[in-house]
mmCIF file of N, CA and C in Angstrom:
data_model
loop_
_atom_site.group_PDB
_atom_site.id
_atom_site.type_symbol
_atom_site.label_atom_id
_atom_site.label_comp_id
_atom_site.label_asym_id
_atom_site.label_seq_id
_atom_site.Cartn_x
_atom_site.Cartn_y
_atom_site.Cartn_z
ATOM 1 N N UNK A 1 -7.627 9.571 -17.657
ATOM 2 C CA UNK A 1 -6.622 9.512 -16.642
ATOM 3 C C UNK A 1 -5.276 9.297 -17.317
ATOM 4 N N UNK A 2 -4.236 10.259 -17.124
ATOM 5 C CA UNK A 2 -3.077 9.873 -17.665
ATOM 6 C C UNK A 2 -2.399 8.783 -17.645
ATOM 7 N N UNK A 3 -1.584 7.945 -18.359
ATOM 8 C CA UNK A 3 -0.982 6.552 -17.956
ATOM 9 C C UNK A 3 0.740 6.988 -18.393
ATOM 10 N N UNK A 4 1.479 6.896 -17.594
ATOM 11 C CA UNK A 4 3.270 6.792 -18.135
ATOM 12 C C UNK A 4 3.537 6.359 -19.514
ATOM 13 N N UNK A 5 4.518 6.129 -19.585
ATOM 14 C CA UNK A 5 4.772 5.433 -21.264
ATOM 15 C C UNK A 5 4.353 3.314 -20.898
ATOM 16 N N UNK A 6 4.714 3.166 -19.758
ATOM 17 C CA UNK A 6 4.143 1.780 -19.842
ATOM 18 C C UNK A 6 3.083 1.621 -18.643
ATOM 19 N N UNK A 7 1.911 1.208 -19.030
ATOM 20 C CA UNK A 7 1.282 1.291 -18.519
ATOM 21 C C UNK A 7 0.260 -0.003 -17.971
ATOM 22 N N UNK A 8 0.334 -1.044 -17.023
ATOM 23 C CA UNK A 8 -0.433 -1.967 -16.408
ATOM 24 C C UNK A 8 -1.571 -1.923 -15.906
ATOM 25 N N UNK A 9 -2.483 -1.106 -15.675
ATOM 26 C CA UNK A 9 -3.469 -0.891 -15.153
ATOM 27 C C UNK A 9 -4.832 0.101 -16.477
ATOM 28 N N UNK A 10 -5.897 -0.418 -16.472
ATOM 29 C CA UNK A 10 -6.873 0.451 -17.376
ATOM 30 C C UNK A 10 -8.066 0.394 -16.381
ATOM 31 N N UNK A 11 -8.882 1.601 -16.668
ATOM 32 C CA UNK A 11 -9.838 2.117 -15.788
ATOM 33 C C UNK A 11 -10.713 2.264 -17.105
ATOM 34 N N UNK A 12 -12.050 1.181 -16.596
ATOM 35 C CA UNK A 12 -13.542 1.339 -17.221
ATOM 36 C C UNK A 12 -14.028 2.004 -16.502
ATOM 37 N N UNK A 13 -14.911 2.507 -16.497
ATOM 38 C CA UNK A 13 -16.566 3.342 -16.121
ATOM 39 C C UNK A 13 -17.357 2.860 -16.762
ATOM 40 N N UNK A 14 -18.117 1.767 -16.197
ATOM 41 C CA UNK A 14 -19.481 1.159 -16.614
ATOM 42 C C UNK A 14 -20.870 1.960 -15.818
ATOM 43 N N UNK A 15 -21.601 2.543 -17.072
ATOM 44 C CA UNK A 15 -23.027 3.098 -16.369
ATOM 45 C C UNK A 15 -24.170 2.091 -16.766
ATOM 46 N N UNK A 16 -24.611 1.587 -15.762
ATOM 47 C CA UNK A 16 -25.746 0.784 -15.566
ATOM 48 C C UNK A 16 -27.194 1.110 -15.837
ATOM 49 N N UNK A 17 -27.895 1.068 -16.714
ATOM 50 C CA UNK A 17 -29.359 1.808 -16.996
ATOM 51 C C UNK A 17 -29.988 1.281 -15.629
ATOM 52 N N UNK A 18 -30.957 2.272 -14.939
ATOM 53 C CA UNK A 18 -31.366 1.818 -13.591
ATOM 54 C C UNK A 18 -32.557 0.915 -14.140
ATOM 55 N N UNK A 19 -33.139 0.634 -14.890
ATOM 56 C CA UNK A 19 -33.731 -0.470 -15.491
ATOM 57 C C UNK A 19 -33.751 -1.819 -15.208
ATOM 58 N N UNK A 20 -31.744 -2.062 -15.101
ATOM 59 C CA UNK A 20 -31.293 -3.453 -15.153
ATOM 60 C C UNK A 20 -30.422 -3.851 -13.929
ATOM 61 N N UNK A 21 -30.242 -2.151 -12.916
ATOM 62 C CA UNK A 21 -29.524 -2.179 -11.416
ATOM 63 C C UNK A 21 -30.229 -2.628 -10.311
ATOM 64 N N UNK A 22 -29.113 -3.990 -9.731
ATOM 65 C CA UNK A 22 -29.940 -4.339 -9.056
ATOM 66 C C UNK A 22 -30.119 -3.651 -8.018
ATOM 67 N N UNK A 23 -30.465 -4.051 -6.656
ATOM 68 C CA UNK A 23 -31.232 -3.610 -5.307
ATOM 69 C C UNK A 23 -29.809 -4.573 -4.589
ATOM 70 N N UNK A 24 -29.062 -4.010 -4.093
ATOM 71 C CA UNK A 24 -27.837 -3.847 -3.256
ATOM 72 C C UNK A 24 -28.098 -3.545 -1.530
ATOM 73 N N UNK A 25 -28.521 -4.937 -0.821
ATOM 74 C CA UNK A 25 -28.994 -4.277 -0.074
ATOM 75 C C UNK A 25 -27.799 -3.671 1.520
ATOM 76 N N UNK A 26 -28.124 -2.879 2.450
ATOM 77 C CA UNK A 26 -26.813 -1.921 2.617
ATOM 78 C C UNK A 26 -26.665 -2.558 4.484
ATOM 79 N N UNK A 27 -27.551 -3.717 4.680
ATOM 80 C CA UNK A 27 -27.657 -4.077 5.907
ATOM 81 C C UNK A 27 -26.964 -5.245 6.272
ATOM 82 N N UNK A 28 -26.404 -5.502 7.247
ATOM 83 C CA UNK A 28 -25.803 -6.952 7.275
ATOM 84 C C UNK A 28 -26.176 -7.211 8.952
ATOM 85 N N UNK A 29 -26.844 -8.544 9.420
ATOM 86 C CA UNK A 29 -26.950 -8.793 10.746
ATOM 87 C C UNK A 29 -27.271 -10.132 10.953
ATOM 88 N N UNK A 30 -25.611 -10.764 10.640
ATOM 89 C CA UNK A 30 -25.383 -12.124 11.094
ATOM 90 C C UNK A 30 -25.759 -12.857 12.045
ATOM 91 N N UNK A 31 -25.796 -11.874 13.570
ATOM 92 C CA UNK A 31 -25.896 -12.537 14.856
ATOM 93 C C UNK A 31 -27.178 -12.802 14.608
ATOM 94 N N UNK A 32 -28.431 -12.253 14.182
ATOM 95 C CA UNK A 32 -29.703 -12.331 13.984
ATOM 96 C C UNK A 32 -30.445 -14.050 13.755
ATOM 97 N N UNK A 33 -29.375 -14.522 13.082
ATOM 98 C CA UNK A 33 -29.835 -16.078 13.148
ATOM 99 C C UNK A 33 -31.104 -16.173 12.294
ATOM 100 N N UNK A 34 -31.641 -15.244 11.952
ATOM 101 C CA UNK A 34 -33.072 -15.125 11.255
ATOM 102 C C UNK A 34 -33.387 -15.626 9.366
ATOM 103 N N UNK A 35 -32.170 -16.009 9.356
ATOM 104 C CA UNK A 35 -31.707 -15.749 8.115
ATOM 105 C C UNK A 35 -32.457 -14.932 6.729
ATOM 106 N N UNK A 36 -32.255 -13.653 6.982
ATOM 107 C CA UNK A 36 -32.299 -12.080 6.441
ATOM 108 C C UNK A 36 -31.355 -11.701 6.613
ATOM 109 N N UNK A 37 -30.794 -11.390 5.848
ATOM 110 C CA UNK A 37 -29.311 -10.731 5.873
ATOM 111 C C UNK A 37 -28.451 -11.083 6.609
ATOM 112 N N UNK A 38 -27.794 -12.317 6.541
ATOM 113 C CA UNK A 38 -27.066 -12.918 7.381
ATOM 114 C C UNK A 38 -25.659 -12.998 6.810
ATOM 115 N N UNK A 39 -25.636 -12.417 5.190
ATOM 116 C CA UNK A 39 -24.921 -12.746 4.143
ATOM 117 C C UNK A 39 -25.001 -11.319 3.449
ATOM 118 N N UNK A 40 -23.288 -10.582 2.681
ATOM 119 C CA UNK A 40 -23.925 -9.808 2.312
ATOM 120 C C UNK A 40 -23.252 -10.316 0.816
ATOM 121 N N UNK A 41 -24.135 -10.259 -0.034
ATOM 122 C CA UNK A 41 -24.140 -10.934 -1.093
ATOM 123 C C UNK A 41 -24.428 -9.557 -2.278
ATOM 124 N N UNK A 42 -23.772 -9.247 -2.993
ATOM 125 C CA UNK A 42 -23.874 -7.795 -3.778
ATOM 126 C C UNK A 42 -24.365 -8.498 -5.254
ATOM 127 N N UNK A 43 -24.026 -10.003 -5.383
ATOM 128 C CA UNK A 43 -24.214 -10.548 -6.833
ATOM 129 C C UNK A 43 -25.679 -11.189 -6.649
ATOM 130 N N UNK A 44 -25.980 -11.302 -5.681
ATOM 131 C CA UNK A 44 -27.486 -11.836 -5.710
ATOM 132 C C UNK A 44 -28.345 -10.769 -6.753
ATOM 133 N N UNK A 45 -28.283 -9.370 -6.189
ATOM 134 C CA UNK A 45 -29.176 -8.474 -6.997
ATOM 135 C C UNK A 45 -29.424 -8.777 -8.484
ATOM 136 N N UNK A 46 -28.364 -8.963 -9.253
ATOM 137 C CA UNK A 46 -27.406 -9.564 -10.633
ATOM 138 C C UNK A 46 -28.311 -10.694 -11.094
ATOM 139 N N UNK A 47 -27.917 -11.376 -10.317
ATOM 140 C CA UNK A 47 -28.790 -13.260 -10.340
ATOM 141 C C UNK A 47 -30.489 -12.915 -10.507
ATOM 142 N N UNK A 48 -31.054 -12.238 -9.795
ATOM 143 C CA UNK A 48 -32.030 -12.192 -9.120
ATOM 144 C C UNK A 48 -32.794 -11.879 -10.581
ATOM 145 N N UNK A 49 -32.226 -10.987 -11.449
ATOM 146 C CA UNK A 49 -32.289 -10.207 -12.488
ATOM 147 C C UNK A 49 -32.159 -11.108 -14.257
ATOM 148 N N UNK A 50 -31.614 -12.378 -13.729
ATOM 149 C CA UNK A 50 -31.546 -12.787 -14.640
ATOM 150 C C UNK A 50 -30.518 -12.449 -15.385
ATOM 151 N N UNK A 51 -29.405 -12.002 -14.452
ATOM 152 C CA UNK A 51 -28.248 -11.994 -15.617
ATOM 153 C C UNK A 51 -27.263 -12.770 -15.195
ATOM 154 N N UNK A 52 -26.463 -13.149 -15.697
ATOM 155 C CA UNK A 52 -25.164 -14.378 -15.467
ATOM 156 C C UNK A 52 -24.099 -13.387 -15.274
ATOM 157 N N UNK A 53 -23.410 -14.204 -14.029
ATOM 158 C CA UNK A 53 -22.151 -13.682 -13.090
ATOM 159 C C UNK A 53 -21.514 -14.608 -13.219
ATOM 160 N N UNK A 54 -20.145 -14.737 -14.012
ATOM 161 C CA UNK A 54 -19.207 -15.499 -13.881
ATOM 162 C C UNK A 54 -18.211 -16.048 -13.245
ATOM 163 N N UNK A 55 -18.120 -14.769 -12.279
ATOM 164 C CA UNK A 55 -16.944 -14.510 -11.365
ATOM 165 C C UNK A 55 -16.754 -13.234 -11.368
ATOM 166 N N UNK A 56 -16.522 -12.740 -9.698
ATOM 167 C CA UNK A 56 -16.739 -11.646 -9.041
ATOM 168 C C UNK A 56 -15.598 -11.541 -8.183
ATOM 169 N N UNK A 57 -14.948 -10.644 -7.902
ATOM 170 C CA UNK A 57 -14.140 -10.378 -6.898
ATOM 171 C C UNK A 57 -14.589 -9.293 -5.644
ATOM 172 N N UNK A 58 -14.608 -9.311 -4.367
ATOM 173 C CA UNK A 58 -15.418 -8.565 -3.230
ATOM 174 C C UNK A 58 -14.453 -8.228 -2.369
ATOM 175 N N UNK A 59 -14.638 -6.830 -1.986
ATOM 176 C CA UNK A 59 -13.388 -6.465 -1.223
ATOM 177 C C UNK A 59 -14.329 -5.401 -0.284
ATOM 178 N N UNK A 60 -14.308 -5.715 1.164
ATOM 179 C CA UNK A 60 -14.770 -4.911 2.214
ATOM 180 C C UNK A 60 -13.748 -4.045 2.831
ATOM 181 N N UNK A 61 -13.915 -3.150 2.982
ATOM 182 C CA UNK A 61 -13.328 -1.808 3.330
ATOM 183 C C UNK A 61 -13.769 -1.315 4.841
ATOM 184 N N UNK A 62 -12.540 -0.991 6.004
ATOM 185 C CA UNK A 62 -13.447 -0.121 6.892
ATOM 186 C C UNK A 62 -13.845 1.081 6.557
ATOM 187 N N UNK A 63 -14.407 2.008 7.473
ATOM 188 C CA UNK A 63 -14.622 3.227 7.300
ATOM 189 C C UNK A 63 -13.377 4.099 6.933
ATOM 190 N N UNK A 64 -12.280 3.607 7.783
ATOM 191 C CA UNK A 64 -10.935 3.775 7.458
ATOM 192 C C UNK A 64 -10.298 4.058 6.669
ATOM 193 N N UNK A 65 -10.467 2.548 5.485
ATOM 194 C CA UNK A 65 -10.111 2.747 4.256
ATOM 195 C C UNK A 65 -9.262 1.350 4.403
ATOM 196 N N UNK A 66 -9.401 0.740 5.120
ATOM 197 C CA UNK A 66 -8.511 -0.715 5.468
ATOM 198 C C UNK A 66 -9.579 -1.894 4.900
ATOM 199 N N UNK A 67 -8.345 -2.563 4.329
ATOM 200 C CA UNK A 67 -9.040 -3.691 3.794
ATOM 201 C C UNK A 67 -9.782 -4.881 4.923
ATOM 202 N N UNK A 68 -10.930 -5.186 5.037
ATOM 203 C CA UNK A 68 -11.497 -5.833 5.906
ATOM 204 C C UNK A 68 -11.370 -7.169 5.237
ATOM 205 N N UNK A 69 -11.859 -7.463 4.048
ATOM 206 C CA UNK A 69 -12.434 -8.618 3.827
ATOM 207 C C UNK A 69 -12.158 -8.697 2.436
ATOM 208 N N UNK A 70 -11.851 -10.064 1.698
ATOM 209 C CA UNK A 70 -11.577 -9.975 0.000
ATOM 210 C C UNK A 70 -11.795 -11.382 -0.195
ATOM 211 N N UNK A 71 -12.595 -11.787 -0.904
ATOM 212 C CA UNK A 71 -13.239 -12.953 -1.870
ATOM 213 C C UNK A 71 -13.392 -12.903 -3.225
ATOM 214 N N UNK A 72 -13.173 -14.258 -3.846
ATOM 215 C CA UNK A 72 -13.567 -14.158 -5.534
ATOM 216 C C UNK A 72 -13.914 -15.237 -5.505
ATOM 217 N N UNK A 73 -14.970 -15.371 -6.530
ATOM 218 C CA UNK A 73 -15.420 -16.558 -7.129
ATOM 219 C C UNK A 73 -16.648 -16.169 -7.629
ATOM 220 N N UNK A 74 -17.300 -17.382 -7.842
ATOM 221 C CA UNK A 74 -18.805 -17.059 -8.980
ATOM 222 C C UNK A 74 -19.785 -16.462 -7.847
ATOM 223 N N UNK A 75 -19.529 -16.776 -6.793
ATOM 224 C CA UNK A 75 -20.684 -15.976 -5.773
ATOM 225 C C UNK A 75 -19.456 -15.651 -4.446
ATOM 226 N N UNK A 76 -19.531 -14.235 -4.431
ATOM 227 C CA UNK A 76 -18.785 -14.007 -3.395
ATOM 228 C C UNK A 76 -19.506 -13.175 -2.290
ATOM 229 N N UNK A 77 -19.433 -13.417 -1.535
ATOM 230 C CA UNK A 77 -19.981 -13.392 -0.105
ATOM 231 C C UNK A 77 -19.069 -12.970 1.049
ATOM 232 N N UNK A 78 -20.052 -11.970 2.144
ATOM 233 C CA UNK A 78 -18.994 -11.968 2.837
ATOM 234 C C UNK A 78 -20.294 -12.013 4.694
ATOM 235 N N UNK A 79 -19.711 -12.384 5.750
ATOM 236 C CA UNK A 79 -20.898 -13.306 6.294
ATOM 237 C C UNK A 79 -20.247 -11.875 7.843
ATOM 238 N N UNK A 80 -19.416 -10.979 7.615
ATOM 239 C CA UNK A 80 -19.214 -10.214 8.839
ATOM 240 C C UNK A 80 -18.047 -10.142 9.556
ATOM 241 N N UNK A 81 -17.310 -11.220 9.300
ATOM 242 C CA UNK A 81 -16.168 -11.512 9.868
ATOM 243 C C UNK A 81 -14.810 -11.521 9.125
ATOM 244 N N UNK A 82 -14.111 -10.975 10.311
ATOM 245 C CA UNK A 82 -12.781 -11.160 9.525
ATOM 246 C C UNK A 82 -11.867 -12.119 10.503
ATOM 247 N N UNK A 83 -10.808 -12.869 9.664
ATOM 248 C CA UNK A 83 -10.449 -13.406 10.896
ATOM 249 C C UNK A 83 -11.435 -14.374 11.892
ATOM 250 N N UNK A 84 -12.520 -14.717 11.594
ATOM 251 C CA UNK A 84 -12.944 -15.778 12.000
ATOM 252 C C UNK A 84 -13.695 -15.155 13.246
ATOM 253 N N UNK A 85 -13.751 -13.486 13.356
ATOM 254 C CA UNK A 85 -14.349 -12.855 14.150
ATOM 255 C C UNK A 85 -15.327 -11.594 13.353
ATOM 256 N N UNK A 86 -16.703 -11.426 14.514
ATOM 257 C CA UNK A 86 -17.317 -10.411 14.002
ATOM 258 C C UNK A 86 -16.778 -9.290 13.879
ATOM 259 N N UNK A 87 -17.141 -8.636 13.037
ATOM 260 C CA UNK A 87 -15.869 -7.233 12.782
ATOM 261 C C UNK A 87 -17.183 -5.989 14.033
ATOM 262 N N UNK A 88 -16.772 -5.099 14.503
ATOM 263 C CA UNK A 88 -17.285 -4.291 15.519
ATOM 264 C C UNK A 88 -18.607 -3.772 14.416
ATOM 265 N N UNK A 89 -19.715 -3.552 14.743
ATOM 266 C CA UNK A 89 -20.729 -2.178 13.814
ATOM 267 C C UNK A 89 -20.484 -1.337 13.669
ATOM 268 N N UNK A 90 -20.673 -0.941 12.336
ATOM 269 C CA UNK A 90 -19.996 0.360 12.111
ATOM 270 C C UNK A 90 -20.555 0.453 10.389
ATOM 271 N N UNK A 91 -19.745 0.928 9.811
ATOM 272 C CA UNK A 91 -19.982 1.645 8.502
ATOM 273 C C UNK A 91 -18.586 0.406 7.850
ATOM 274 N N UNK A 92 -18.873 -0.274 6.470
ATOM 275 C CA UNK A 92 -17.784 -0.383 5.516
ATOM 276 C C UNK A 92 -18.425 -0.023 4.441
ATOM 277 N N UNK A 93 -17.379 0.136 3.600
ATOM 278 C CA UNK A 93 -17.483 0.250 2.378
ATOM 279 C C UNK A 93 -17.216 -1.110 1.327
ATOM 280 N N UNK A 94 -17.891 -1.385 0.067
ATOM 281 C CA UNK A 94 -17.550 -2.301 -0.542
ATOM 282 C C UNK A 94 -17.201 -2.335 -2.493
ATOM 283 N N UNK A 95 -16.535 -3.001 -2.731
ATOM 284 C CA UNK A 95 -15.917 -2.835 -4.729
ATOM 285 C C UNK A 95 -16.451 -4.519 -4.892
ATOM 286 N N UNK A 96 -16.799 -3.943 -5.733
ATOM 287 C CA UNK A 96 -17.012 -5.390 -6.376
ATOM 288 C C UNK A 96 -16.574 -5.340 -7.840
ATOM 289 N N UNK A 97 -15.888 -6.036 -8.403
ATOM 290 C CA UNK A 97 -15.304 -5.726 -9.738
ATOM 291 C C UNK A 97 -15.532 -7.778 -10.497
#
């Protein structure tokens, strides 16, 4: 990707051997109370695996392309809501970096 003469931003491409990728799972259903997926947690897979997560940053996306939701820390989580409200069903998208 080209960069100007000064340049702030660098772009990795990390490929993951499916060996060591975790299981990301793509469902979220808070109201359920059941506690199964009440949480959508993308670093669990990671953990689960035996590998160490130091800190994660999580950013939910609508279908849109609008930022829904953004957390960091060693386990970042996001529970459905934005704003302290359930966001409508639908489709987001999510980065985890």
């Amino acid at each position: 990707m080209p960069c100007p003469a000064i340049c702030d931003t660098a772009w990795v491409r990390v490929l993951v051997p499916a060996d060591i990728a975790p299981f990301i799972t793509n469902v979220l259903t808070p109201e359920s109370a059941d506690g199964v997926n009440d949480v959508f947690d993308p670093v669990a897979g990671y953990l689960a695996l035996g590998h160490q997560v130091s800190y994660a940053r999580l950013r939910i996306y609508s279908v849109l392309g609008d930022l829904v939701w953004q957390t960091e820390g060693e386990i970042p989580t996001w529970d459905g809501k934005t704003n302290g409200k359930s966001v409508p069903h639908g489709t987001y998208y999510y980065e985890v970096r």
